[in-house]
Amino acid sequence: MDSIVSTKIDTDISCKVFQVELEYSLAFRLLIYRFDTTIKNNTNNNTERSQCISKFHRNIETALHECDRDLNGILTIESPSSDLKLKISLKYSKREGTFKRIGSKRSLAVFGKSIEKLLSTPNGCIDGIPRIILKCIEMVDRDGLKETGIYRVCCVTSDLQKLRHQFDRNYHRGEEMLTEKNVHVAANLLKLFFRELPEPLFTSTLYTEFLNAIQLTDIDNQHVILLKTLESLHPDNRKILFYLLDHLIRVSQDSDINMMHLDNLAVVFGPTLMRPSKLIVKNYFFGSNQRLNAIGTNTPTDLDQMSSELQGSMYQCQVVLACLKLRRDGLLK
């Protein structure tokens, strides 16, 4: 699972609810920690010492099926040592609402505004690159290349949203607030910016062409079609894409420290930079879902849609990975 979330719970965990974006995930892992507040440190103040007491791992689709079969919708998982049981309830939330972002109506907004409008905003860009992208990448280049899991480690959602709204109200104040945050906030803000674009960087129009190209088995032919499709991108999109790819390649050059190889970066940015239109998803889903045809129904379940979205995410990651490698090898110019 790409996203990393954590919580500290004193006693009752029944009220805790998490919503996590899957992003090319097939399984989840839960780590249970025990906190001991009785430990004394050198200054005679109480401090906490945490100890991982159990780990749980489950395939997402299997877990959803098990919850669906249980009368109370509860999944019970035993730890490998069978000394601890975890009861959870899982619910799949459809992604339909995220296919089309609604552009911001605020004239000075940064998030939720199309690239075309953002580039035409006074002082909104430098050399054709939106300033928000420049600022976030500058912070990651300076402080984040040695950070383990950069672009994978999540930050507090509420803090990120506050920063987002500050950028929309007063860009200069937003930059000041960002410099006071750690580098993981800058990394998450960059991802949020691309996710909030009304039209994804790779564009919905070319989505099918990119997916068709990446499924070609002949690598040379695949590269030719990918390069040709990239040439069809609007020059503004292409310039921003190349700037981002160059940055991600720099991140990967320290992968022995930050653990972010090109493959990992592609997993993070695939669903962030690519997004199909709702119509494309519907046509692709009903045209290719063999399981529905086999059981003689045209009514997709949540699990069917999740399976389709995971397959789409896989192709998105492969497209971004191929672009990263082409750019690294000097073939994408």
mmCIF file of C-alpha atoms in Angstrom:
data_model
loop_
_atom_site.group_PDB
_atom_site.id
_atom_site.type_symbol
_atom_site.label_atom_id
_atom_site.label_comp_id
_atom_site.label_asym_id
_atom_site.label_seq_id
_atom_site.Cartn_x
_atom_site.Cartn_y
_atom_site.Cartn_z
ATOM 1 C CA MET A 1 0.000 0.000 0.000
ATOM 2 C CA ASP A 2 1.452 3.319 -1.040
ATOM 3 C CA SER A 3 0.012 5.451 1.746
ATOM 4 C CA ILE A 4 1.388 5.240 5.268
ATOM 5 C CA VAL A 5 -1.008 6.210 8.059
ATOM 6 C CA SER A 6 -0.649 5.927 11.798
ATOM 7 C CA THR A 7 -2.683 6.611 14.923
ATOM 8 C CA LYS A 8 -2.117 6.519 18.636
ATOM 9 C CA ILE A 9 -4.999 4.987 20.572
ATOM 10 C CA ASP A 10 -5.310 4.770 24.346
ATOM 11 C CA THR A 11 -8.019 2.157 24.782
ATOM 12 C CA ASP A 12 -10.984 1.847 22.443
ATOM 13 C CA ILE A 13 -10.198 1.488 18.739
ATOM 14 C CA SER A 14 -13.735 0.746 17.557
ATOM 15 C CA CYS A 15 -14.349 4.381 16.582
ATOM 16 C CA LYS A 16 -11.248 4.794 14.440
ATOM 17 C CA VAL A 17 -11.920 5.158 10.713
ATOM 18 C CA PHE A 18 -9.297 5.608 7.992
ATOM 19 C CA GLN A 19 -9.751 6.424 4.330
ATOM 20 C CA VAL A 20 -6.720 5.477 2.274
ATOM 21 C CA GLU A 21 -6.222 5.945 -1.459
ATOM 22 C CA LEU A 22 -5.137 2.562 -2.816
ATOM 23 C CA GLU A 23 -2.933 3.718 -5.689
ATOM 24 C CA TYR A 24 -1.866 0.427 -7.232
ATOM 25 C CA SER A 25 -2.125 -1.516 -3.960
ATOM 26 C CA LEU A 26 -3.045 -5.187 -3.783
ATOM 27 C CA ALA A 27 -2.613 -5.781 -0.050
ATOM 28 C CA PHE A 28 -2.488 -3.970 3.268
ATOM 29 C CA ARG A 29 -0.384 -4.424 6.387
ATOM 30 C CA LEU A 30 -1.304 -3.330 9.897
ATOM 31 C CA LEU A 31 1.294 -2.902 12.628
ATOM 32 C CA ILE A 32 0.112 -2.908 16.258
ATOM 33 C CA TYR A 33 2.274 -1.050 18.781
ATOM 34 C CA ARG A 34 2.223 -0.989 22.575
ATOM 35 C CA PHE A 35 3.175 2.313 24.213
ATOM 36 C CA ASP A 36 4.727 2.307 27.672
ATOM 37 C CA THR A 37 4.547 5.715 29.384
ATOM 38 C CA THR A 38 6.183 4.557 32.605
ATOM 39 C CA ILE A 39 9.708 4.701 31.213
ATOM 40 C CA LYS A 40 11.831 7.393 32.850
ATOM 41 C CA ASN A 41 14.374 9.342 30.855
ATOM 42 C CA ASN A 42 17.474 11.149 32.066
ATOM 43 C CA THR A 43 15.527 14.282 33.029
ATOM 44 C CA ASN A 44 13.156 12.265 35.257
ATOM 45 C CA ASN A 45 10.199 13.023 32.996
ATOM 46 C CA ASN A 46 7.867 10.357 31.704
ATOM 47 C CA THR A 47 8.530 9.417 28.121
ATOM 48 C CA GLU A 48 7.083 6.837 25.758
ATOM 49 C CA ARG A 49 8.676 3.695 24.450
ATOM 50 C CA SER A 50 6.892 1.887 21.647
ATOM 51 C CA GLN A 51 7.136 -1.791 20.820
ATOM 52 C CA CYS A 52 5.655 -3.508 17.802
ATOM 53 C CA ILE A 53 3.690 -6.435 19.236
ATOM 54 C CA SER A 54 2.050 -7.802 16.112
ATOM 55 C CA LYS A 55 1.783 -7.520 12.325
ATOM 56 C CA PHE A 56 -1.223 -8.334 10.156
ATOM 57 C CA HIS A 57 -1.183 -8.769 6.390
ATOM 58 C CA ARG A 58 -4.091 -9.330 4.031
ATOM 59 C CA ASN A 59 -4.898 -9.234 0.318
ATOM 60 C CA ILE A 60 -7.349 -6.343 -0.188
ATOM 61 C CA GLU A 61 -9.786 -8.145 -2.463
ATOM 62 C CA THR A 62 -9.810 -11.233 -0.225
ATOM 63 C CA ALA A 63 -10.437 -9.097 2.867
ATOM 64 C CA LEU A 64 -13.359 -7.311 1.205
ATOM 65 C CA HIS A 65 -14.893 -10.651 0.210
ATOM 66 C CA GLU A 66 -14.560 -11.936 3.806
ATOM 67 C CA CYS A 67 -16.222 -8.800 5.193
ATOM 68 C CA ASP A 68 -19.019 -9.153 2.656
ATOM 69 C CA ARG A 69 -19.667 -12.775 3.677
ATOM 70 C CA ASP A 70 -19.805 -12.020 7.410
ATOM 71 C CA LEU A 71 -23.288 -11.176 8.732
ATOM 72 C CA ASN A 72 -21.916 -8.204 10.670
ATOM 73 C CA GLY A 73 -19.433 -7.189 7.971
ATOM 74 C CA ILE A 74 -16.510 -7.905 10.299
ATOM 75 C CA LEU A 75 -13.167 -9.399 9.327
ATOM 76 C CA THR A 76 -11.196 -11.192 12.043
ATOM 77 C CA ILE A 77 -7.450 -11.595 11.484
ATOM 78 C CA GLU A 78 -5.129 -13.624 13.693
ATOM 79 C CA SER A 79 -1.518 -12.682 14.223
ATOM 80 C CA PRO A 80 1.086 -15.186 12.971
ATOM 81 C CA SER A 81 1.701 -16.303 16.570
ATOM 82 C CA SER A 82 -2.084 -16.606 17.191
ATOM 83 C CA ASP A 83 -1.786 -14.580 20.385
ATOM 84 C CA LEU A 84 -3.696 -11.564 19.115
ATOM 85 C CA LYS A 85 -6.883 -11.128 17.101
ATOM 86 C CA LEU A 86 -7.849 -8.004 15.207
ATOM 87 C CA LYS A 87 -11.432 -7.288 14.176
ATOM 88 C CA ILE A 88 -11.930 -4.719 11.448
ATOM 89 C CA SER A 89 -14.580 -3.662 8.975
ATOM 90 C CA LEU A 90 -13.611 -2.659 5.429
ATOM 91 C CA LYS A 91 -15.666 -0.647 2.987
ATOM 92 C CA TYR A 92 -14.661 0.146 -0.561
ATOM 93 C CA SER A 93 -15.389 3.723 -1.653
ATOM 94 C CA LYS A 94 -15.857 4.211 -5.376
ATOM 95 C CA ARG A 95 -13.484 6.538 -7.120
ATOM 96 C CA GLU A 96 -16.088 7.990 -9.482
ATOM 97 C CA GLY A 97 -16.096 11.360 -7.768
ATOM 98 C CA THR A 98 -12.404 11.893 -8.517
ATOM 99 C CA PHE A 99 -12.499 11.382 -12.275
ATOM 100 C CA LYS A 100 -13.283 15.030 -13.020
ATOM 101 C CA ARG A 101 -11.959 17.783 -10.810
ATOM 102 C CA ILE A 102 -13.964 20.999 -10.597
ATOM 103 C CA GLY A 103 -11.780 23.977 -11.418
ATOM 104 C CA SER A 104 -11.385 26.661 -8.786
ATOM 105 C CA LYS A 105 -13.408 29.862 -9.287
ATOM 106 C CA ARG A 106 -10.989 31.959 -7.241
ATOM 107 C CA SER A 107 -8.963 34.197 -9.562
ATOM 108 C CA LEU A 108 -5.790 33.847 -7.476
ATOM 109 C CA ALA A 109 -6.228 30.141 -6.691
ATOM 110 C CA VAL A 110 -3.334 27.755 -7.281
ATOM 111 C CA PHE A 111 -5.004 24.392 -6.691
ATOM 112 C CA GLY A 112 -7.822 23.137 -8.882
ATOM 113 C CA LYS A 113 -6.948 25.537 -11.691
ATOM 114 C CA SER A 114 -6.088 24.374 -15.199
ATOM 115 C CA ILE A 115 -2.484 24.636 -16.354
ATOM 116 C CA GLU A 116 -3.516 27.074 -19.069
ATOM 117 C CA LYS A 117 -5.144 29.454 -16.568
ATOM 118 C CA LEU A 118 -2.369 29.029 -14.026
ATOM 119 C CA LEU A 119 0.315 29.953 -16.564
ATOM 120 C CA SER A 120 -1.645 33.063 -17.556
ATOM 121 C CA THR A 121 -1.935 34.232 -13.919
ATOM 122 C CA PRO A 122 0.363 37.183 -13.131
ATOM 123 C CA ASN A 123 3.506 35.851 -11.407
ATOM 124 C CA GLY A 124 1.970 32.362 -11.534
ATOM 125 C CA CYS A 125 4.934 30.759 -13.290
ATOM 126 C CA ILE A 126 8.626 31.110 -14.050
ATOM 127 C CA ASP A 127 9.877 30.012 -17.465
ATOM 128 C CA GLY A 128 6.668 28.089 -18.123
ATOM 129 C CA ILE A 129 6.692 26.136 -14.835
ATOM 130 C CA PRO A 130 4.055 26.973 -12.159
ATOM 131 C CA ARG A 131 5.715 28.490 -9.102
ATOM 132 C CA ILE A 132 4.107 25.968 -6.738
ATOM 133 C CA ILE A 133 5.888 23.162 -8.629
ATOM 134 C CA LEU A 134 9.190 25.032 -8.557
ATOM 135 C CA LYS A 135 8.914 25.694 -4.811
ATOM 136 C CA CYS A 136 8.058 22.111 -3.831
ATOM 137 C CA ILE A 137 10.739 20.580 -6.041
ATOM 138 C CA GLU A 138 13.293 23.096 -4.768
ATOM 139 C CA MET A 139 12.590 21.982 -1.184
ATOM 140 C CA VAL A 140 12.792 18.284 -2.031
ATOM 141 C CA ASP A 141 16.007 18.758 -4.018
ATOM 142 C CA ARG A 142 17.550 20.657 -1.114
ATOM 143 C CA ASP A 143 16.298 18.702 1.891
ATOM 144 C CA GLY A 144 14.633 15.489 0.736
ATOM 145 C CA LEU A 145 16.972 13.503 -1.496
ATOM 146 C CA LYS A 146 18.349 11.606 1.501
ATOM 147 C CA GLU A 147 14.944 11.171 3.189
ATOM 148 C CA THR A 148 13.776 7.554 3.329
ATOM 149 C CA GLY A 149 10.485 7.133 1.520
ATOM 150 C CA ILE A 150 10.328 10.653 0.107
ATOM 151 C CA TYR A 151 7.023 10.965 -1.819
ATOM 152 C CA ARG A 152 5.690 7.833 -0.091
ATOM 153 C CA VAL A 153 5.522 9.032 3.515
ATOM 154 C CA CYS A 154 2.249 10.837 4.183
ATOM 155 C CA CYS A 155 1.782 13.925 6.321
ATOM 156 C CA VAL A 156 -1.186 15.017 8.428
ATOM 157 C CA THR A 157 -4.100 15.611 6.049
ATOM 158 C CA SER A 158 -5.522 18.560 7.977
ATOM 159 C CA ASP A 159 -2.154 20.371 7.912
ATOM 160 C CA LEU A 160 -1.839 19.751 4.187
ATOM 161 C CA GLN A 161 -5.324 21.114 3.492
ATOM 162 C CA LYS A 162 -4.660 24.224 5.588
ATOM 163 C CA LEU A 163 -1.521 24.867 3.572
ATOM 164 C CA ARG A 164 -3.396 24.273 0.329
ATOM 165 C CA HIS A 165 -6.073 26.819 1.260
ATOM 166 C CA GLN A 166 -3.406 29.333 2.303
ATOM 167 C CA PHE A 167 -1.787 29.084 -1.128
ATOM 168 C CA ASP A 168 -5.179 29.763 -2.713
ATOM 169 C CA ARG A 169 -5.829 32.804 -0.505
ATOM 170 C CA ASN A 170 -2.351 34.320 -0.413
ATOM 171 C CA TYR A 171 0.397 32.640 -2.416
ATOM 172 C CA HIS A 172 3.285 34.476 -0.742
ATOM 173 C CA ARG A 173 2.015 33.584 2.723
ATOM 174 C CA GLY A 174 1.618 29.988 1.503
ATOM 175 C CA GLU A 175 5.274 29.893 0.517
ATOM 176 C CA GLU A 176 6.274 31.261 3.907
ATOM 177 C CA MET A 177 4.216 28.577 5.680
ATOM 178 C CA LEU A 178 5.693 25.861 3.456
ATOM 179 C CA THR A 179 9.258 26.803 4.371
ATOM 180 C CA GLU A 180 8.325 26.237 8.029
ATOM 181 C CA LYS A 181 7.222 22.654 7.308
ATOM 182 C CA ASN A 182 9.325 19.527 6.863
ATOM 183 C CA VAL A 183 10.207 18.272 3.404
ATOM 184 C CA HIS A 184 7.541 15.530 3.410
ATOM 185 C CA VAL A 185 4.865 18.261 3.461
ATOM 186 C CA ALA A 186 6.387 19.772 0.313
ATOM 187 C CA ALA A 187 6.424 16.342 -1.348
ATOM 188 C CA ASN A 188 2.762 15.723 -0.471
ATOM 189 C CA LEU A 189 1.787 19.223 -1.575
ATOM 190 C CA LEU A 190 3.313 18.590 -5.002
ATOM 191 C CA LYS A 191 1.327 15.370 -5.379
ATOM 192 C CA LEU A 192 -1.824 17.161 -4.235
ATOM 193 C CA PHE A 193 -1.307 19.889 -6.829
ATOM 194 C CA PHE A 194 -1.186 17.363 -9.671
ATOM 195 C CA ARG A 195 -4.166 15.419 -8.287
ATOM 196 C CA GLU A 196 -6.211 18.643 -8.094
ATOM 197 C CA LEU A 197 -5.677 19.559 -11.750
ATOM 198 C CA PRO A 198 -9.057 19.567 -13.545
ATOM 199 C CA GLU A 199 -7.298 17.842 -16.448
ATOM 200 C CA PRO A 200 -4.417 15.460 -15.608
ATOM 201 C CA LEU A 201 -0.934 16.243 -16.884
ATOM 202 C CA PHE A 202 -1.017 13.357 -19.375
ATOM 203 C CA THR A 203 -4.569 14.483 -20.355
ATOM 204 C CA SER A 204 -7.694 12.339 -20.514
ATOM 205 C CA THR A 205 -7.767 12.732 -24.306
ATOM 206 C CA LEU A 206 -4.534 10.774 -24.732
ATOM 207 C CA TYR A 207 -5.207 8.300 -21.911
ATOM 208 C CA THR A 208 -6.255 5.410 -24.171
ATOM 209 C CA GLU A 209 -3.302 5.988 -26.513
ATOM 210 C CA PHE A 210 -0.842 5.808 -23.608
ATOM 211 C CA LEU A 211 -2.425 2.604 -22.251
ATOM 212 C CA ASN A 212 -2.479 0.984 -25.680
ATOM 213 C CA ALA A 213 1.197 1.843 -26.162
ATOM 214 C CA ILE A 214 2.358 0.445 -22.824
ATOM 215 C CA GLN A 215 0.638 -2.886 -23.514
ATOM 216 C CA LEU A 216 2.693 -3.494 -26.654
ATOM 217 C CA THR A 217 5.018 -6.464 -26.134
ATOM 218 C CA ASP A 218 7.656 -5.277 -28.593
ATOM 219 C CA ILE A 219 9.706 -2.832 -26.492
ATOM 220 C CA ASP A 220 11.146 -0.934 -29.462
ATOM 221 C CA ASN A 221 7.699 -0.444 -30.946
ATOM 222 C CA GLN A 222 6.364 0.479 -27.512
ATOM 223 C CA HIS A 223 8.963 3.222 -27.190
ATOM 224 C CA VAL A 224 8.212 4.572 -30.674
ATOM 225 C CA ILE A 225 4.469 4.813 -29.958
ATOM 226 C CA LEU A 226 5.035 6.312 -26.502
ATOM 227 C CA LEU A 227 7.364 8.980 -27.879
ATOM 228 C CA LYS A 228 4.898 9.783 -30.639
ATOM 229 C CA THR A 229 2.041 10.065 -28.133
ATOM 230 C CA LEU A 230 4.136 12.319 -25.873
ATOM 231 C CA GLU A 231 4.713 14.608 -28.847
ATOM 232 C CA SER A 232 0.925 15.040 -29.014
ATOM 233 C CA LEU A 233 0.863 16.544 -25.516
ATOM 234 C CA HIS A 234 0.360 20.289 -25.331
ATOM 235 C CA PRO A 235 3.782 22.017 -25.166
ATOM 236 C CA ASP A 236 2.935 23.433 -21.695
ATOM 237 C CA ASN A 237 2.121 19.961 -20.351
ATOM 238 C CA ARG A 238 5.191 18.470 -21.955
ATOM 239 C CA LYS A 239 7.514 21.106 -20.471
ATOM 240 C CA ILE A 240 6.105 20.587 -16.979
ATOM 241 C CA LEU A 241 6.288 16.805 -17.391
ATOM 242 C CA PHE A 242 9.942 16.915 -18.430
ATOM 243 C CA TYR A 243 10.767 19.189 -15.480
ATOM 244 C CA LEU A 244 9.089 16.741 -13.094
ATOM 245 C CA LEU A 245 10.723 13.682 -14.688
ATOM 246 C CA ASP A 246 14.181 15.255 -14.359
ATOM 247 C CA HIS A 247 13.497 15.881 -10.673
ATOM 248 C CA LEU A 248 12.296 12.327 -10.038
ATOM 249 C CA ILE A 249 15.384 10.963 -11.780
ATOM 250 C CA ARG A 250 17.514 13.015 -9.367
ATOM 251 C CA VAL A 251 15.557 11.513 -6.462
ATOM 252 C CA SER A 252 16.200 7.996 -7.775
ATOM 253 C CA GLN A 253 19.948 8.622 -7.941
ATOM 254 C CA ASP A 254 19.987 8.465 -4.123
ATOM 255 C CA SER A 255 17.757 5.361 -4.015
ATOM 256 C CA ASP A 256 20.356 3.454 -1.998
ATOM 257 C CA ILE A 257 19.548 5.900 0.816
ATOM 258 C CA ASN A 258 15.957 7.060 0.226
ATOM 259 C CA MET A 259 14.716 3.695 -1.114
ATOM 260 C CA MET A 260 12.900 5.462 -3.962
ATOM 261 C CA HIS A 261 13.895 3.680 -7.155
ATOM 262 C CA LEU A 262 12.259 4.674 -10.424
ATOM 263 C CA ASP A 263 9.770 1.824 -9.970
ATOM 264 C CA ASN A 264 8.656 3.177 -6.589
ATOM 265 C CA LEU A 265 8.373 6.721 -7.912
ATOM 266 C CA ALA A 266 6.273 5.478 -10.828
ATOM 267 C CA VAL A 267 3.909 3.736 -8.392
ATOM 268 C CA VAL A 268 3.438 7.034 -6.550
ATOM 269 C CA PHE A 269 3.065 9.297 -9.577
ATOM 270 C CA GLY A 270 1.279 7.001 -12.044
ATOM 271 C CA PRO A 271 -2.265 7.548 -10.682
ATOM 272 C CA THR A 272 -1.332 11.151 -9.821
ATOM 273 C CA LEU A 273 -0.389 12.204 -13.351
ATOM 274 C CA MET A 274 -2.817 10.015 -15.293
ATOM 275 C CA ARG A 275 -6.574 9.795 -14.941
ATOM 276 C CA PRO A 276 -9.173 8.493 -17.400
ATOM 277 C CA SER A 277 -12.424 10.268 -18.100
ATOM 278 C CA LYS A 278 -15.557 8.704 -16.623
ATOM 279 C CA LEU A 279 -16.698 7.652 -20.109
ATOM 280 C CA ILE A 280 -13.404 5.877 -20.826
ATOM 281 C CA VAL A 281 -13.655 3.953 -17.552
ATOM 282 C CA LYS A 282 -17.236 2.893 -18.280
ATOM 283 C CA ASN A 283 -16.439 1.712 -21.819
ATOM 284 C CA TYR A 284 -13.264 -0.047 -20.744
ATOM 285 C CA PHE A 285 -14.962 -1.694 -17.786
ATOM 286 C CA PHE A 286 -18.008 -3.076 -19.580
ATOM 287 C CA GLY A 287 -15.998 -4.002 -22.652
ATOM 288 C CA SER A 288 -13.296 -6.012 -20.922
ATOM 289 C CA ASN A 289 -14.668 -7.435 -17.687
ATOM 290 C CA GLN A 290 -14.836 -11.117 -18.495
ATOM 291 C CA ARG A 291 -15.996 -12.080 -15.012
ATOM 292 C CA LEU A 292 -19.261 -10.171 -15.483
ATOM 293 C CA ASN A 293 -19.859 -11.813 -18.841
ATOM 294 C CA ALA A 294 -19.152 -15.228 -17.337
ATOM 295 C CA ILE A 295 -21.818 -14.898 -14.674
ATOM 296 C CA GLY A 296 -24.326 -13.390 -17.098
ATOM 297 C CA THR A 297 -24.800 -9.949 -15.537
ATOM 298 C CA ASN A 298 -23.925 -6.407 -16.516
ATOM 299 C CA THR A 299 -24.153 -5.034 -12.993
ATOM 300 C CA PRO A 300 -20.668 -4.408 -11.586
ATOM 301 C CA THR A 301 -20.027 -4.813 -7.883
ATOM 302 C CA ASP A 302 -17.688 -2.679 -5.805
ATOM 303 C CA LEU A 303 -15.105 -5.443 -5.980
ATOM 304 C CA ASP A 304 -15.416 -5.573 -9.770
ATOM 305 C CA GLN A 305 -14.846 -1.832 -10.016
ATOM 306 C CA MET A 306 -11.923 -1.987 -7.581
ATOM 307 C CA SER A 307 -10.338 -4.738 -9.698
ATOM 308 C CA SER A 308 -10.770 -2.616 -12.814
ATOM 309 C CA GLU A 309 -9.255 0.461 -11.133
ATOM 310 C CA LEU A 310 -6.264 -1.536 -9.903
ATOM 311 C CA GLN A 311 -5.639 -2.775 -13.430
ATOM 312 C CA GLY A 312 -5.837 0.787 -14.726
ATOM 313 C CA SER A 313 -3.434 1.980 -12.003
ATOM 314 C CA MET A 314 -0.981 -0.721 -12.989
ATOM 315 C CA TYR A 315 -0.883 0.557 -16.579
ATOM 316 C CA GLN A 316 -0.594 4.174 -15.383
ATOM 317 C CA CYS A 317 2.468 3.275 -13.314
ATOM 318 C CA GLN A 318 3.999 1.441 -16.250
ATOM 319 C CA VAL A 319 3.524 4.470 -18.505
ATOM 320 C CA VAL A 320 5.208 6.812 -16.022
ATOM 321 C CA LEU A 321 8.025 4.313 -15.432
ATOM 322 C CA ALA A 322 8.634 4.015 -19.182
ATOM 323 C CA CYS A 323 8.742 7.822 -19.486
ATOM 324 C CA LEU A 324 11.219 8.056 -16.610
ATOM 325 C CA LYS A 325 13.521 5.516 -18.238
ATOM 326 C CA LEU A 326 13.248 7.145 -21.670
ATOM 327 C CA ARG A 327 14.109 10.517 -20.144
ATOM 328 C CA ARG A 328 16.966 9.052 -18.098
ATOM 329 C CA ASP A 329 18.426 7.378 -21.165
ATOM 330 C CA GLY A 330 18.242 10.553 -23.238
ATOM 331 C CA LEU A 331 15.562 9.259 -25.622
ATOM 332 C CA LEU A 332 12.823 11.631 -24.452
ATOM 333 C CA LYS A 333 13.761 15.191 -25.353
#
